[in-house]
Every structure is written in C-alpha cells, then in structure tokens.
Coordinates of C-alpha atoms in Angstrom, one line a residue:
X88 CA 133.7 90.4 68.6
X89 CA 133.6 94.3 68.1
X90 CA 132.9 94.9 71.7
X91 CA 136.5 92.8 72.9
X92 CA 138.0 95.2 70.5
X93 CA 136.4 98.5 71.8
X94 CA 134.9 99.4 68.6
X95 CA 131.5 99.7 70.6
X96 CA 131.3 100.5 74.2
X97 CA 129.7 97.7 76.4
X98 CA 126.6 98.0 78.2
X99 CA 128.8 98.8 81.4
X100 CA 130.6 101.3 79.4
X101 CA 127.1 102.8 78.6
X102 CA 126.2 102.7 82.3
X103 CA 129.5 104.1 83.2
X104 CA 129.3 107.3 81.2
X105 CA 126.0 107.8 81.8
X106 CA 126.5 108.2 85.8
X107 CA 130.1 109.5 85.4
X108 CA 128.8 112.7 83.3
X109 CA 132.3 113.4 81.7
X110 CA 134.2 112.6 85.4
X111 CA 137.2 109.4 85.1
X112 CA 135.4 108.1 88.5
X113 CA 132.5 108.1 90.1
X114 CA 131.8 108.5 93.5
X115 CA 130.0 105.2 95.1
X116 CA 127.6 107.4 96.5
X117 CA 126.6 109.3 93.5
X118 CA 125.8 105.6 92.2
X119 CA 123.9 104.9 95.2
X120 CA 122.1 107.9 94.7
X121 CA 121.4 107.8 90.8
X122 CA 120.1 104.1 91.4
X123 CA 117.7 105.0 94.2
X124 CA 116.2 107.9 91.7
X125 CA 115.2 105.0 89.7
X126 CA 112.9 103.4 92.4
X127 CA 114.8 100.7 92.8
X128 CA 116.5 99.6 96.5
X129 CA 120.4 98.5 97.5
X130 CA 118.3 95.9 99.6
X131 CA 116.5 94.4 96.2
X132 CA 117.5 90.3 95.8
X133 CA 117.8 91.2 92.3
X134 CA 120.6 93.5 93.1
X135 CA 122.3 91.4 95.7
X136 CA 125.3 90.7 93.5
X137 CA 126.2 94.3 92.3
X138 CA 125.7 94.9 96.2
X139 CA 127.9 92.4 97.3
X140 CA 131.0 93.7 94.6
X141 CA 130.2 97.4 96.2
X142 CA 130.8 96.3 99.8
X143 CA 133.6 94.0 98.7
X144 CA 135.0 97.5 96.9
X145 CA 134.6 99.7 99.1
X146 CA 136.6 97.6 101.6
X147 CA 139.7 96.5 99.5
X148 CA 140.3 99.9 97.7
X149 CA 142.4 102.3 99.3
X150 CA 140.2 104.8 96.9
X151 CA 137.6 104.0 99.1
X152 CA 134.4 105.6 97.6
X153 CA 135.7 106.1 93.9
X154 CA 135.1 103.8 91.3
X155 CA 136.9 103.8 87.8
X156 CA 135.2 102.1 84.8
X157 CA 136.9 99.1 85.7
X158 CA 136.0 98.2 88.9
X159 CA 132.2 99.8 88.0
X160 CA 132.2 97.6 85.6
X161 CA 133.3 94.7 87.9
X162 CA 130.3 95.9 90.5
X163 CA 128.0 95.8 88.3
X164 CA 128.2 93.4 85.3
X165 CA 126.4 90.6 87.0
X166 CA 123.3 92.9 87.4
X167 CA 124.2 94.6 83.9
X168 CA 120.1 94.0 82.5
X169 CA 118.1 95.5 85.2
X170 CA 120.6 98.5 85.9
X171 CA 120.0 98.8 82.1
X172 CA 116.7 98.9 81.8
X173 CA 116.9 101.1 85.3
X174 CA 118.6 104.1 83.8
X175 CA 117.1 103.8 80.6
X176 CA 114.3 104.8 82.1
X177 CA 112.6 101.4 80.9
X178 CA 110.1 100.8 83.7
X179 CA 106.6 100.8 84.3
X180 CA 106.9 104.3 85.9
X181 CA 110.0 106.0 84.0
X182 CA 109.9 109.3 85.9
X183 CA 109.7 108.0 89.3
X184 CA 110.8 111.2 91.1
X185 CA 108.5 113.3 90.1
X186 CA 105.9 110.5 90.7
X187 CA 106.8 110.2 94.3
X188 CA 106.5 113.4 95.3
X189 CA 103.1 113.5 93.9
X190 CA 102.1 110.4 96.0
X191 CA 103.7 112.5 99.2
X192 CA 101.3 115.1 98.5
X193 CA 98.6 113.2 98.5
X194 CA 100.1 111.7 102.0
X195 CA 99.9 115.1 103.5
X196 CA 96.2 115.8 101.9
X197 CA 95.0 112.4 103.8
X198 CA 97.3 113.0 106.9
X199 CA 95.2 116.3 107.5
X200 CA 92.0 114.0 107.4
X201 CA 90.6 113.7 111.2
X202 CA 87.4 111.5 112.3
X203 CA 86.8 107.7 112.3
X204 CA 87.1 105.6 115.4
X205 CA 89.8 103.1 116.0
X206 CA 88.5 99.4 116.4
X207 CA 88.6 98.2 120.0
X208 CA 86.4 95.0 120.0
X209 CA 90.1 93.3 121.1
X210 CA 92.3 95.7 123.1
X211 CA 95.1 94.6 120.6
X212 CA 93.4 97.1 118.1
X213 CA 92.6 99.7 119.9
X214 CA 95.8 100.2 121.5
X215 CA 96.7 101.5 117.9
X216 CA 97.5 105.3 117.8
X217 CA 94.7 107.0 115.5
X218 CA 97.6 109.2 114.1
X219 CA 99.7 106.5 112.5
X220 CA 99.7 106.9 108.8
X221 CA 101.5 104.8 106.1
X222 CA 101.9 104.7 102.0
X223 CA 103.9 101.7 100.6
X224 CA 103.9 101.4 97.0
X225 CA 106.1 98.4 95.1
X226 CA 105.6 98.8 90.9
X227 CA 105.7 95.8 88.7
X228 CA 109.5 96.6 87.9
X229 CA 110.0 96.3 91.8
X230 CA 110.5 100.3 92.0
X231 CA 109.8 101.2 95.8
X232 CA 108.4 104.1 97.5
X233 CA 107.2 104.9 101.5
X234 CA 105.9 107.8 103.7
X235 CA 104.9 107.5 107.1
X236 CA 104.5 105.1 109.5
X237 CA 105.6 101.9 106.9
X238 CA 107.6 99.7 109.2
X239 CA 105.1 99.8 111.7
X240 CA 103.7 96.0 112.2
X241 CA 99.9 95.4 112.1
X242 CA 97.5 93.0 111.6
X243 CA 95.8 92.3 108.1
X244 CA 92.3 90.7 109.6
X245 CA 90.3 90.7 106.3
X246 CA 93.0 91.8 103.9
X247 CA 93.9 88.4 103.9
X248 CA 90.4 86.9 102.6
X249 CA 91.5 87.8 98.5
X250 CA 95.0 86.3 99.7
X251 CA 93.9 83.2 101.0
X252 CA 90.9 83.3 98.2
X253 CA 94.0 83.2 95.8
X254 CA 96.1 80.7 97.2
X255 CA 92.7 78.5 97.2
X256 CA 92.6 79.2 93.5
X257 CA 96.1 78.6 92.7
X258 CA 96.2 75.4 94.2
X259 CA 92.8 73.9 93.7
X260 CA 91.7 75.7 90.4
X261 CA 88.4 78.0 90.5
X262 CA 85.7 75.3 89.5
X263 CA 86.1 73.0 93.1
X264 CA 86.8 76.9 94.9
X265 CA 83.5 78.0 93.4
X266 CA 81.2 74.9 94.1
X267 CA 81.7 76.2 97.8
X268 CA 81.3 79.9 97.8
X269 CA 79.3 82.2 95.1
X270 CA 81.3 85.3 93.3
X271 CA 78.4 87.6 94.0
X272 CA 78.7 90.9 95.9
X273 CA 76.1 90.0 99.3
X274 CA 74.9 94.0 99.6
X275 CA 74.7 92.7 103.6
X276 CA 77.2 93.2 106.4
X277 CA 80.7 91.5 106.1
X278 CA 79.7 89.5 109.0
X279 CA 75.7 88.7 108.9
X280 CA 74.6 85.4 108.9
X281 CA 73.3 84.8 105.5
X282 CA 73.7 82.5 102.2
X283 CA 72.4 82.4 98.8
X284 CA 69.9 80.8 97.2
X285 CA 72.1 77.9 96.4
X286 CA 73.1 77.8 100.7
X287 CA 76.5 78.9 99.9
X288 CA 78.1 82.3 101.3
X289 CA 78.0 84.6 98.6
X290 CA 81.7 85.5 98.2
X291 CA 84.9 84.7 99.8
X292 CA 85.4 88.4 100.8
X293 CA 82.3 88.2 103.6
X294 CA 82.9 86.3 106.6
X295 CA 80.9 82.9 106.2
X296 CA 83.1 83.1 102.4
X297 CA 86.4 83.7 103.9
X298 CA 85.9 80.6 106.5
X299 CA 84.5 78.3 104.1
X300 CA 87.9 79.2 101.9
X301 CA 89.9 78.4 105.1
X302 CA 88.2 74.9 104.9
X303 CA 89.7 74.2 101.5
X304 CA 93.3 75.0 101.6
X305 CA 95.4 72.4 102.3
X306 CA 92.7 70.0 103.0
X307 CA 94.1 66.7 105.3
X308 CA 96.8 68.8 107.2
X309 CA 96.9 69.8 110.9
X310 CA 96.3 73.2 112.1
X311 CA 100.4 73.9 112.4
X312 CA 101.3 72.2 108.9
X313 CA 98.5 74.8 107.2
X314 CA 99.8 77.8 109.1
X315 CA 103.1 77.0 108.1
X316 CA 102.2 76.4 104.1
X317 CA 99.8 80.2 104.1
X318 CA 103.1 81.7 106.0
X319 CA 105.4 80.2 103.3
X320 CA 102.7 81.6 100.6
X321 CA 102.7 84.9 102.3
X322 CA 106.4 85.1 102.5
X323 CA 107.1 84.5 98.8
X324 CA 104.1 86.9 98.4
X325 CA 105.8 89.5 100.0
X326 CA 109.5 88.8 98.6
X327 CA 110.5 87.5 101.8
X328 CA 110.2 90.6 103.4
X329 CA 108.2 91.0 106.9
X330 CA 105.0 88.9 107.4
X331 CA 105.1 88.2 111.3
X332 CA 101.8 86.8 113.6
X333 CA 100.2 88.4 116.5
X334 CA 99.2 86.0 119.1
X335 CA 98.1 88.3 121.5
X336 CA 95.5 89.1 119.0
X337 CA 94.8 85.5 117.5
X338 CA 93.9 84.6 121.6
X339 CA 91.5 87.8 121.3
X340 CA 89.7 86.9 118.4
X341 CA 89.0 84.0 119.4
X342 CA 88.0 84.5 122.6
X343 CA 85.6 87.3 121.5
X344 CA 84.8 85.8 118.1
X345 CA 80.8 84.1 119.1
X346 CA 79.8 85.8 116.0
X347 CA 81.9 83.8 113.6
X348 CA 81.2 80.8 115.6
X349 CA 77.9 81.2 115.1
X350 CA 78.2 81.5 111.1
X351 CA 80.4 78.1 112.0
X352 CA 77.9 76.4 112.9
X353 CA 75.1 77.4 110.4
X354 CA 78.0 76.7 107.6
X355 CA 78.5 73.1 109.4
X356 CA 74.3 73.1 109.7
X357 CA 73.7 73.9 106.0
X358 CA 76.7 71.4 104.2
X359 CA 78.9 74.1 103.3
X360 CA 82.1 72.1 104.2
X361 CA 84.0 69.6 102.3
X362 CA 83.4 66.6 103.6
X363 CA 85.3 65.8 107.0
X364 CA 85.9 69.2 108.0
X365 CA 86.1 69.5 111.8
X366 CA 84.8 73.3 112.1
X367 CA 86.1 74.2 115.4
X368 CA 89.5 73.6 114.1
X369 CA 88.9 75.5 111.0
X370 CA 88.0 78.5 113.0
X371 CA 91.0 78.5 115.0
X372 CA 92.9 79.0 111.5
X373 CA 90.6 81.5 110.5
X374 CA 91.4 83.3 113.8
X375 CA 94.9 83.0 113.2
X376 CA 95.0 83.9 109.5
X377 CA 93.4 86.9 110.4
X378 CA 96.4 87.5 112.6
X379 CA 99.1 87.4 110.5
X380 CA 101.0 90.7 110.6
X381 CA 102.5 93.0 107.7
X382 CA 103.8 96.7 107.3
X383 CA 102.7 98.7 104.7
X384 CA 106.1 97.8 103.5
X385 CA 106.0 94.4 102.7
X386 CA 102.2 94.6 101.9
X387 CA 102.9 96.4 99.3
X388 CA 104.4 93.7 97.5
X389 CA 102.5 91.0 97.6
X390 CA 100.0 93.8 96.2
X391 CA 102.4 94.1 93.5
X392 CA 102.5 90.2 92.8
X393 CA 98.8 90.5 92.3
X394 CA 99.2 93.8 90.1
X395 CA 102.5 91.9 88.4
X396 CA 100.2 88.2 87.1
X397 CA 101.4 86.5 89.9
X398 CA 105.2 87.1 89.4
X399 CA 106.7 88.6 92.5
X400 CA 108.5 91.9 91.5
X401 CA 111.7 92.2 93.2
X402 CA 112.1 88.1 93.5
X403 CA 110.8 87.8 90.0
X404 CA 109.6 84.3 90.7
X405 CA 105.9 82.7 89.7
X406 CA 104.0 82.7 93.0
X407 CA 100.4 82.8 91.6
X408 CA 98.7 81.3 88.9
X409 CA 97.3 83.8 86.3
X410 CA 93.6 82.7 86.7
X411 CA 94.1 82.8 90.8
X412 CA 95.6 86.8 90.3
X413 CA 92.3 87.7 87.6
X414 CA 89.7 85.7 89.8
X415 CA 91.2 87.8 92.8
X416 CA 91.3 91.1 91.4
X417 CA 87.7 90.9 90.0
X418 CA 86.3 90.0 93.7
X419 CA 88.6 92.6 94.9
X420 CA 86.8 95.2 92.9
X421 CA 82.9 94.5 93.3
X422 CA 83.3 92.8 96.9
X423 CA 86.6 94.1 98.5
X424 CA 85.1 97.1 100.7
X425 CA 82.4 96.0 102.8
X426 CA 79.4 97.7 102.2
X427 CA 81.2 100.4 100.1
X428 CA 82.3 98.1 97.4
X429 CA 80.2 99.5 95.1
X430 CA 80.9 103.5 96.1
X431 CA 84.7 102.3 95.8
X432 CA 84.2 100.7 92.8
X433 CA 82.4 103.7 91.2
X434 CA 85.0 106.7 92.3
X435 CA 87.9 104.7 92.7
X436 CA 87.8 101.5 90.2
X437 CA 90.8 99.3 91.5
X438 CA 91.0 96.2 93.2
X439 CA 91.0 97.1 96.9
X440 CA 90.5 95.1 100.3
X441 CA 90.3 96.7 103.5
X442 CA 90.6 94.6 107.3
X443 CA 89.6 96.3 110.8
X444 CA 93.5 97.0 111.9
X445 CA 93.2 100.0 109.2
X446 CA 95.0 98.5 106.3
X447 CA 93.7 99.1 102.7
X448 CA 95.6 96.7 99.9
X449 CA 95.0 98.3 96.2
X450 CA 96.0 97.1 93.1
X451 CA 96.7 98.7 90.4
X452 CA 97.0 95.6 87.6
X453 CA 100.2 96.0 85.2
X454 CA 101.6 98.8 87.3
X455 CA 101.3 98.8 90.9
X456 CA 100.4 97.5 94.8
X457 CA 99.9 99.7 97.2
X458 CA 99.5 99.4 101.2
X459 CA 97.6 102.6 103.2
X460 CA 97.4 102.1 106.8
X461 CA 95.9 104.4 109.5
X462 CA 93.6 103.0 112.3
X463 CA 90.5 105.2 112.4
X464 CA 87.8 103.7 110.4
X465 CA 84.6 105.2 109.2
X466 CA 81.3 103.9 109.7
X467 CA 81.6 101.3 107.2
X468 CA 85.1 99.8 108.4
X469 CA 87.1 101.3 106.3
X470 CA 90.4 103.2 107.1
X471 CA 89.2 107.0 106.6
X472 CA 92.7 108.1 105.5
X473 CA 92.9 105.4 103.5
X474 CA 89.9 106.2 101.7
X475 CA 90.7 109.7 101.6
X476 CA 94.0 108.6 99.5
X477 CA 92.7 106.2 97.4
X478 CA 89.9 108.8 95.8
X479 CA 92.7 111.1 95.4
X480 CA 95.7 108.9 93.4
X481 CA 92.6 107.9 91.1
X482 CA 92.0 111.8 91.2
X483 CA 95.4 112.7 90.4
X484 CA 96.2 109.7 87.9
X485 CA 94.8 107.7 85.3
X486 CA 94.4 104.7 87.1
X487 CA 90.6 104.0 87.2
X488 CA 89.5 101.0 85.5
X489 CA 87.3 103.1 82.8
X490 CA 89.9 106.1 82.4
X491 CA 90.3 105.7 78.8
X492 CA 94.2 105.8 78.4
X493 CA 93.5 108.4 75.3
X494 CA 90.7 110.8 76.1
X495 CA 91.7 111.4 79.5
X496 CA 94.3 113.6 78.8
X497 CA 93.4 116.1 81.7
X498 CA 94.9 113.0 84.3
X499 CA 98.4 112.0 84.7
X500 CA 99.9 109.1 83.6
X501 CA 103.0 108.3 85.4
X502 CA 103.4 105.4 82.8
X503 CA 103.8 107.5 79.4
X504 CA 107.4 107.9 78.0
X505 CA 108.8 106.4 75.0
X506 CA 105.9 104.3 74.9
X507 CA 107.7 101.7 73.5
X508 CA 106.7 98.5 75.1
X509 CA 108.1 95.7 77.2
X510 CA 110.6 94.3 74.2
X511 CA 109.9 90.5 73.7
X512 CA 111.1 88.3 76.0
X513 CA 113.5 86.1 73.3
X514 CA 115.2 89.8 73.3
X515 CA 115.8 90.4 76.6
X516 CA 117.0 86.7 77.3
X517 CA 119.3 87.0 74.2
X518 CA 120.6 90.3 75.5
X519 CA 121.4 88.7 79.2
X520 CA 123.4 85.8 77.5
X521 CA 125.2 88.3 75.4
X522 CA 126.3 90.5 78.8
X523 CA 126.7 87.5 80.6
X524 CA 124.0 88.4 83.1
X525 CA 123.5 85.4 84.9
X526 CA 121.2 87.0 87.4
X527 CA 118.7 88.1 84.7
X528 CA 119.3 84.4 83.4
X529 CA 117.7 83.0 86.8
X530 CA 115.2 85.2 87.0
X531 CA 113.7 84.5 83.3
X532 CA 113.9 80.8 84.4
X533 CA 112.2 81.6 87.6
X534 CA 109.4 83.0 85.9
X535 CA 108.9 80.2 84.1
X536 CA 110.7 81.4 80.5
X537 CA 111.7 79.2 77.7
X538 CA 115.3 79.1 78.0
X539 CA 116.0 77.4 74.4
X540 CA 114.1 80.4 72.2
X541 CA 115.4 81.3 69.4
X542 CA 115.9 84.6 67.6
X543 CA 114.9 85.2 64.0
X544 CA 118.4 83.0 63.0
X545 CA 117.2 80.7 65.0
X546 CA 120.4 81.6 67.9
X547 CA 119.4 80.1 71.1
X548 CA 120.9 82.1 74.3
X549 CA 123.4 79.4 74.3
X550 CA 124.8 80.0 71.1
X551 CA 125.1 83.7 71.9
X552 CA 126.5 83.1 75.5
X553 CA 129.3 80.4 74.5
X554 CA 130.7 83.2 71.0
X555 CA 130.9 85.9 74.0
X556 CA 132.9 83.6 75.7
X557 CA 130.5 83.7 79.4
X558 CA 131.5 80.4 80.9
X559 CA 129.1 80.6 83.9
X560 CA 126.3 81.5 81.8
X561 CA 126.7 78.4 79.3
X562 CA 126.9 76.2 82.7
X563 CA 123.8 78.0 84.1
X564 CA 121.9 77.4 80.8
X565 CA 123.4 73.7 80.5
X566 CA 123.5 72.3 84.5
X567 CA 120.7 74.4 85.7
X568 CA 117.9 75.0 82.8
X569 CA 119.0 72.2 81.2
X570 CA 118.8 73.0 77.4
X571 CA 119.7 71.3 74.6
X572 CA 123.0 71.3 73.9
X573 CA 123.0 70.8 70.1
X574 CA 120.8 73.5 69.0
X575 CA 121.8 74.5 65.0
X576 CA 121.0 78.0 64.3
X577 CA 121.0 79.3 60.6

C-alpha cells in the first residue's frame, strides 16, 4: 500500500509532526503535556497501552526523555484513534483549555459564597469542614477536569436515588419499576410521609420512592449479595475509579433513621412492596446505599455515563440501558432537588440530584457529568456552593435545556468548532482496522458495535485489517468478535 511505501505519512507520522513542530524528537514530557491539553489523563484505561510503551521507553533508552518518530510511533500506535481524534481537536469540547479556566472561575465565584449549615443529624456529617469545595467534570470523550477538594471521600446519601432508580430500570425495564412508584414531582418534603392517589410514593427521588426502589433490585438475594451487585454497578459506573462505603455512617443512619422506618411501615401497611419483601431488611440496604462513598472525582463519571447514553466514557463499555439513562435524566430534572426542583429546573435546566453530605451530580446529556461538593446546605438541603455554581456554568454556557443552540449567540458554547459531527461509526471502525488499533477495536465491541459493517464496497474491517497486514487485529476480530470469515466485498 502507499503508506508501506512512504508516499503518505501514517497517522503516527501525522501525530508525530504535529507535536514535534519541525524538531527530529520530542521530549516525553512535551507529549505528556500536549496530551493533558486535550483533557484527556496518562491514567485513562483507554490509554493504558501507549502508557505502558512510554514507561517501558523511558526505561530501556539511554535517550531517556526523547523520542524519535520511531519509537513515538511504537508508543503510540496501539492507541493511534483516540490520540487522533485527541489532537484533532475531535471532541465534544475541542478547546478544552480555555474551557477549564472558565469552569475555575466559576470555582472561585462559588468558593467566595458563605452561609448554609452543615448537616449534623449523624456526627459523621457534621464533622465535615464547611470550607471544602470541589468541581469534577468527565466529558463524553472522557476529557477530565478538577479544582478543589476532589479526592476528598464523602458520602452520596440521596445522590444515589437516580442511580439505583437506574439500575432498577436497566435491569427490570420501566413498566414493573413504574407499577411501584409514580414519575410525579410530590411538591412535599423529600422525607414526609405521603403517597398518591394510586398509594404509591410519588417518585423514586423522595424517600418512601427511593426505598420502595431498594425493594426491587435484585429481588431474592441477601442483604450482602445486593450490596455487592449495586457496588459492582457503581464501580463500572464510575470507570473503576473510587466508590468506597462509610460504616460509621451506615450504623448512624440507622440508628437515627425512625423517620424512614416509619415510611417503612406505612409502605409495608399500604402494599407497596413486591410480594415477600421483608422491610426491615430492605431498610438496612437503604441505609447502606445511602452510604456508599465517592469524590467529586469519580462522581463525575458515572455522571458522564448518564450524560454519554449509558456508555461509560473513559471505559467505553455499555453500563446502562438507553431507556434507564432517558427515564433517569427526566426525574432528575423535575424531581432531583428537593423542594427546589422546580426553581432548579427553571434557572438551571439540567438533570441534577443533590444528597445531605453536600454533593450535587449534574448532567449535562451528550456532553458532560459533573460532581460539586461543599458541605453547607441552604434551607432546602441543597449544597449553597453548589447551587451557586450550577446557576453560573448555565450563566456562562449554553447548556440549559431551552437555550436554543442558534439564537443564543450571547452564551458560550464550549462545543462549537468544525461542527462537523461524530463521523459514522462503519468509519471510525474501518479506520481502527486500517491503523491496526486494536484498543479502539475492543472498545467498539464493548459498546456493543457491529463488528462485520461494511463500507459503501461492502469492505468489512476484516478485509481492511488482513490487506494492511495487522495480524492481531484479524485474530481480535476472528477469536474474540467472532465475525464471519468469508465476507466478499465488491
């Protein structure tokens, strides 16, 4: 082919001189630095390979830090797609600098914000310093960005109703979900004792909702076997990063949680349990779902996975199903606040869910997830710098669910450049067997991608894979995906 010749310059070559600006090598860290520019992490999985070749580098050369075209093509041909598609500026949010430093003004507007009162109904709450203050946001391309206090481990109480609400969904499909809990926004207290006219809560995102939703997942199980599924669920969420549990506060909440019991029993009273359901043991899972732990870090990508269809972004693989992400989102938006869902709803218009440790999850749908975190809440329950930040990125950007992507030409929109869209997926899984990008390869399967689509000559990946000679690619397409090994094109 032309390329084995040199006639045209490889993708790597590309890459290459795009970094090297006119020098024979480039320094690793100029790499290192140029990729970080881009949003994306060293630490993504979907990097792990060009990663790897780097360390591997970096200790065989005598060089040390300087890398020819040879061994940068070496680093960085099993990653070749997404590297592409980094420094072409090809994702969601193409100028991500300048984006950032827009999100770490809005930081330092919020950070200024006094007032609210940190929770301290368990002492594991109000132990919380009222000055901690974290931003996390993950894009659907997996593009990372944090300020503040982001590693900093607390637990989501009720940011994990739309969670659970959507793994309910996922696995049991929203018709059964929905004969035990209405999809109406209550206009009551998150935690009064109260049900609609049909005696069912009114939405997963109130208390008596939420518990009833513990009920259904993973019907049959012990207590252990459903924590262990919801922290599996979490974890794939979150791209494996850190979802921990607090036992010190799980103990608390249940030890001080009379109010829920009470709802317990009315639930129990009024039928609203499958059939079988021994409550007490249901409330202990509540308790300790309410107690799992995140940072704003790894929040922010399972709100990501929401914003991304269900697909997490920096593990690329199908966690959700569609209708589970679209059922959440909507609930999110007119029931995710407490008593402020509508105000949010209003100014802010993004799917949001704030819980009693401070944390507010946003979505923004086919761009980002976002985790704020500060303790103090106002008198609603609802973190105040939080708030602050959330009116502000809608201020700032044109991310509100009416903002008319045209007419609103006064807001930014980090996502305009190019504007040429996503290209098809047949392209971009043509292009991977044609650079031999295995690691793309996996991903597409991951998501769930027909491996065996053809182009307009009816070229299958396979075909284009075995004329460039990839070896591990025509194994990974014939031993792993399993396509058909006879496919004619034209």
């Amino acid at each position: 082919s032309k390329i084995k010749q040199g006639l045209l310059p490889s993708l790597e070559d590309l890459l290459f001189y795009t970094i090297a600006e006119g020098q024979e090598k480039i320094p690793v860290h100029k790499f290192i630095t140029a990729l970080k520019s881009t949003g994306l992490r060293t630490s993504d999985p979907r990097l792990k390979e060009c990663m790897d070749m780097l360390r591997l580098t970096l200790q065989t050369t005598s060089d040390g830090v300087m890398l020819d075209k040879d061994l940068f093509k070496k680093c960085v041909q099993s990653n070749i797609v997404l590297l592409t598609q980094a420094f072409r500026r090809k994702f969601v949010i193409p100028d991500f600098m300048s984006f950032t430093s827009h999100i770490d003004e809005l930081y330092e507007s919020a950070k200024k914000q006094s007032g609210g009162k940190v929770a301290d109904y368990i002492p594991q709450l109000a132990k919380f310093s009222p000055d901690l203050w974290g931003v996390s946001l993950c894009t659907v391309d997996g593009q990372r960005h944090s300020v503040g206090d982001t590693k900093v481990p607390f637990c989501l109480q009720s940011c994990v109703k739309p969670l659970k609400y959507a793994i309910a969904v996922n696995d049991l499909g929203t018709e059964y979900v929905h004969r035990y809990v209405g999809k109406e926004p209550s206009g009551l207290r998150f935690n009064k004792l109260f049900l609609n006219e049909d005696d069912r809560p009114h939405n997963p995102m109130v208390n008596a909702g939420a518990i009833v939703i513990t009920s259904l997942i993973k019907q049959g199980a012990n207590n252990a076997e459903k924590f262990d599924y919801v922290m599996q669920f979490m974890n794939k969420m979150a791209g494996n990063e850190y979802v921990g549990f607090s036992n010190a506060t799980f103990q608390s909440e249940r030890e001080s949680g009379d109010r829920n019991f009470a709802i317990g029993y009315y639930l129990k009273e009024k039928k609203c349990f499958p059939e079988g359901t021994d409550m007490v043991a249901i409330l202990d899972f509540y308790f300790q779902l309410c107690s799992i732990e995140v940072t704003c870090e790894s929040a922010s990508v399972m709100a990501a996975t929401l914003a991304n269809g269900g697909f997490c972004p920096i593990t690329g693989e199908r966690v959700l199903s569609p209708e589970a992400v679209r059922n959440t989102l909507s609930l999110m938006h007119s029931c995710g606040m407490y008593d402020f869902s509508g105000q949010f709803a209003f100014h802010v218009g993004l799917p949001a869910k704030s819980g009693v440790a401070g944390g507010i999850l946003l979505v923004v749908p086919n761009v980002m997830g976002l985790m704020c975190w500060s303790p103090p809440l106002d008198k609603m329950g609802n973190s105040v710098k939080g708030i602050h930040f959330c009116h502000d990125l809608v201020s700032l950007c044109n991310f509100h669910n009416y903002d008319n992507l045209r007419h609103f030409a006064k807001k930014l929109d980090p996502r305009r450049e190019g504007g040429d869209q996503r290209v098809k997926s047949v392209i971009n899984l043509l292009f991977a067997a044609y650079t031999g990008d295995v690691s793309a390869l996996r991903r597409f399967a991951l998501s769930g991608m027909d491996m065996e689509q053809r182009d307009y000559d009816s070229r299958t990946a396979l075909h284009v894979a075995a004329a460039e000679g990839h070896v591990d690619v025509v194994k990974f397409l014939l031993e792993a995906c399993k396509v058909n090994p006879f496919p004619k094109d034209r």
